[in-house]
Amino acid sequence: MGRAVKRPFIGLTAAVAALGMTVSLAGCGGDGGSDGVTLRLVAADYDVAGGESSKKYWADLTAAFEAEHPGIEVDVRIESWNDVDRTVAEMVKAGDAPDIAQIGAYADYADDDLLYSADQLLSIPVQSNFLVPLTDAGEQQQTQYGLPFAASTRLLFYNKELFAEAGIEKAPRTWGELAADARSLKAGTDATYPFALPLGPEEAQAETMMWLLSGGAGYTDAVDTYQIDSKANVATFEWLRDNLVEPGLTGPVAPAELNRKDAFAAFTRGEVGMLNGHPSLMQAARNKGVEVGAVALPGRDGQSKSSMGVADWIMGFKENGHREEIGEFLDFVFSDDNVLAFAGQNDLLPVTVSASEAMEQDPEHRDLKEFLAELPESELPPVGKTSWAAVSESIKKKVGQAVAPGGSPAATLGAIQRDASAAEAAE
C-alpha cells in the first residue's frame, strides 16, 4: 500500500525455503581486478524442496550477464528465507553491505538512506514496466527504493471432490455462500477442516489482511494511517467468529494455533474443503492427487473488490559506490526472459507488465491465469512503513484471540491498533 492501499507483505512472503545454502556463483570472484568491478549479491533461496533451482537460476543469469559485460562480475550468496534478512542486516550493521540484496523488506534501509532509488539505477523503460501496485509498494515518501522481484496473489482454493460429495455445484461468491458451503462440507463429507482459517503466528498478518480486504477495509486508511480497529474490520472478525469459528466449521485446531504451512499440508492431503491459497499450493496439491478449484476471494455481498498481493524485493546499496554497475545488472535481471524464467520456475507471478502479458498468453501457465488477473488491482500490506515489522508481529501474536471462544474482536483489534499507533509514532 504505497498510499493506503498498495504496499507489500511479506512477511510475506511467498515461498519459504526448506534448506539454506551459501554459494559463489561468479565465474572468478575476487575483487574483479584493477579495471573491473565485482558486485556482491545476497539472494533468497526459493527452492522449497531443498534443491538447487535458485542456485542454477542465478548461475545462468550471471554467466549470461558477465558475457555481455566483461568488466563486471557478480558474486552471489544464497541464503534460506530463515536467514537471508538477518544476514543482510548483520552485513549492513558491520559496514559491509552487499551491493545488491534480494530479500523480504527494504523500508528500514531506505529510511536510513542506504539505498539507491529506482531512478538512479534503472533505465526508464525498465522502471516504467513494473506493475503499478508493486511500484507503489516499493515507494517511500513518493520515491521508489524497493524493486519488486517476485509477486503472488491469493485466491480461494477448494477441493472439487469434497464439493461434489457435499452436493455443492459452484464456488462461493459471498461470505454467506461460503458459510453455507462450509456447513454442507461438515455435514456431507469427512473433511477435517471445512474451512481452514490459519491465524497462528506463522502468517496471521496475511490471512488477516485477506479478510479485511474482503470486508471492504484494510490495514490503513486513505492517508496511510493504521485503521486496524475500524468498524468495518471489527465487523469482519465478528462475522468470522460467529459464522465460521463458533459453529465448528474451521476444524479441530483453533485458528490462533493453526499455522499456514499446516493448513496447506492438510489441503494437499485432501482434508480441507476450502482455504485461501497462493499459486505454489495449487501445484503441490495436484501433485498429491487433489483436484483443485480456485476463484477470487468472496466478499461480504459479492466478489471482494480487491485481493491481497505479495512481493519480495531486490535493492541496491550505496555503500560500495557501484551505482552504474548495479543498474546495468538490474536492467538485465528485469528482462522478460529472466523475469519469466524465475516466475515460472517457482510458480510465482511476473512483476512487470510485459512479462505478465507474455505469461497470460502462454498455455503452459494457464493455471496462473486467475492469479495474474488479480495482481494489477491487488493491495499489498504496508511494508513500506518502517513500523510494519512491529505491527506485523503484534498481529501474529494477538489476532487469533479475536475469534476464540468468548473473544472480542473490538478488544483484540483495539490492542493491535494501540501497538500500531505507538510504532507509527516512532517512525
mmCIF file of N, CA, C and O in Angstrom, residues 229 233-235 237-238 241 401-403 407-414:
data_model
loop_
_atom_site.group_PDB
_atom_site.id
_atom_site.type_symbol
_atom_site.label_atom_id
_atom_site.label_comp_id
_atom_site.label_asym_id
_atom_site.label_seq_id
_atom_site.Cartn_x
_atom_site.Cartn_y
_atom_site.Cartn_z
ATOM 1 N N ASP A 229 -8.538 -1.159 13.929
ATOM 2 C CA ASP A 229 -9.758 -1.394 14.706
ATOM 3 C C ASP A 229 -10.949 -0.603 14.174
ATOM 4 O O ASP A 229 -11.870 -0.272 14.924
ATOM 5 N N ASN A 233 -13.469 -3.421 10.046
ATOM 6 C CA ASN A 233 -12.581 -4.529 10.405
ATOM 7 C C ASN A 233 -13.122 -5.323 11.593
ATOM 8 O O ASN A 233 -13.043 -6.556 11.619
ATOM 9 N N VAL A 234 -13.667 -4.621 12.578
ATOM 10 C CA VAL A 234 -14.268 -5.308 13.721
ATOM 11 C C VAL A 234 -15.442 -6.169 13.251
ATOM 12 O O VAL A 234 -15.597 -7.333 13.668
ATOM 13 N N ALA A 235 -16.244 -5.626 12.349
ATOM 14 C CA ALA A 235 -17.388 -6.386 11.831
ATOM 15 C C ALA A 235 -16.926 -7.632 11.077
ATOM 16 O O ALA A 235 -17.576 -8.687 11.148
ATOM 17 N N PHE A 237 -14.259 -9.480 11.690
ATOM 18 C CA PHE A 237 -13.870 -10.526 12.640
ATOM 19 C C PHE A 237 -15.045 -11.020 13.468
ATOM 20 O O PHE A 237 -15.056 -12.187 13.886
ATOM 21 N N GLU A 238 -16.033 -10.189 13.680
ATOM 22 C CA GLU A 238 -17.244 -10.681 14.327
ATOM 23 C C GLU A 238 -17.927 -11.713 13.444
ATOM 24 O O GLU A 238 -18.440 -12.735 13.939
ATOM 25 N N ARG A 241 -15.963 -15.011 13.649
ATOM 26 C CA ARG A 241 -16.215 -15.672 14.928
ATOM 27 C C ARG A 241 -17.594 -16.319 14.950
ATOM 28 O O ARG A 241 -17.740 -17.495 15.331
ATOM 29 N N GLN A 401 -6.860 -14.306 18.904
ATOM 30 C CA GLN A 401 -7.713 -14.182 20.084
ATOM 31 C C GLN A 401 -9.090 -13.610 19.739
ATOM 32 O O GLN A 401 -10.059 -13.816 20.458
ATOM 33 N N ALA A 402 -9.160 -12.862 18.637
ATOM 34 C CA ALA A 402 -10.413 -12.196 18.264
ATOM 35 C C ALA A 402 -11.528 -13.180 17.976
ATOM 36 O O ALA A 402 -12.705 -12.858 18.150
ATOM 37 N N VAL A 403 -11.176 -14.399 17.517
ATOM 38 C CA VAL A 403 -12.208 -15.375 17.167
ATOM 39 C C VAL A 403 -12.252 -16.544 18.136
ATOM 40 O O VAL A 403 -12.968 -17.521 17.901
ATOM 41 N N GLY A 407 -14.075 -14.521 22.677
ATOM 42 C CA GLY A 407 -13.187 -13.462 22.219
ATOM 43 C C GLY A 407 -13.938 -12.222 21.786
ATOM 44 O O GLY A 407 -15.089 -12.287 21.358
ATOM 45 N N SER A 408 -13.264 -11.089 21.889
ATOM 46 C CA SER A 408 -13.839 -9.812 21.493
ATOM 47 C C SER A 408 -13.029 -9.216 20.354
ATOM 48 O O SER A 408 -11.905 -8.752 20.566
ATOM 49 N N PRO A 409 -13.551 -9.232 19.116
ATOM 50 C CA PRO A 409 -12.837 -8.597 18.015
ATOM 51 C C PRO A 409 -12.498 -7.134 18.296
ATOM 52 O O PRO A 409 -11.399 -6.677 17.976
ATOM 53 N N ALA A 410 -13.429 -6.408 18.897
ATOM 54 C CA ALA A 410 -13.178 -4.997 19.172
ATOM 55 C C ALA A 410 -11.997 -4.825 20.124
ATOM 56 O O ALA A 410 -11.115 -3.975 19.908
ATOM 57 N N ALA A 411 -11.952 -5.624 21.177
ATOM 58 C CA ALA A 411 -10.864 -5.513 22.144
ATOM 59 C C ALA A 411 -9.532 -5.947 21.540
ATOM 60 O O ALA A 411 -8.496 -5.293 21.735
ATOM 61 N N THR A 412 -9.545 -7.047 20.796
ATOM 62 C CA THR A 412 -8.298 -7.559 20.218
ATOM 63 C C THR A 412 -7.749 -6.604 19.165
ATOM 64 O O THR A 412 -6.559 -6.257 19.178
ATOM 65 N N LEU A 413 -8.598 -6.168 18.240
ATOM 66 C CA LEU A 413 -8.125 -5.241 17.211
ATOM 67 C C LEU A 413 -7.754 -3.901 17.820
ATOM 68 O O LEU A 413 -6.845 -3.223 17.331
ATOM 69 N N GLY A 414 -8.432 -3.515 18.887
ATOM 70 C CA GLY A 414 -8.068 -2.282 19.577
ATOM 71 C C GLY A 414 -6.681 -2.363 20.171
ATOM 72 O O GLY A 414 -5.909 -1.388 20.128
#
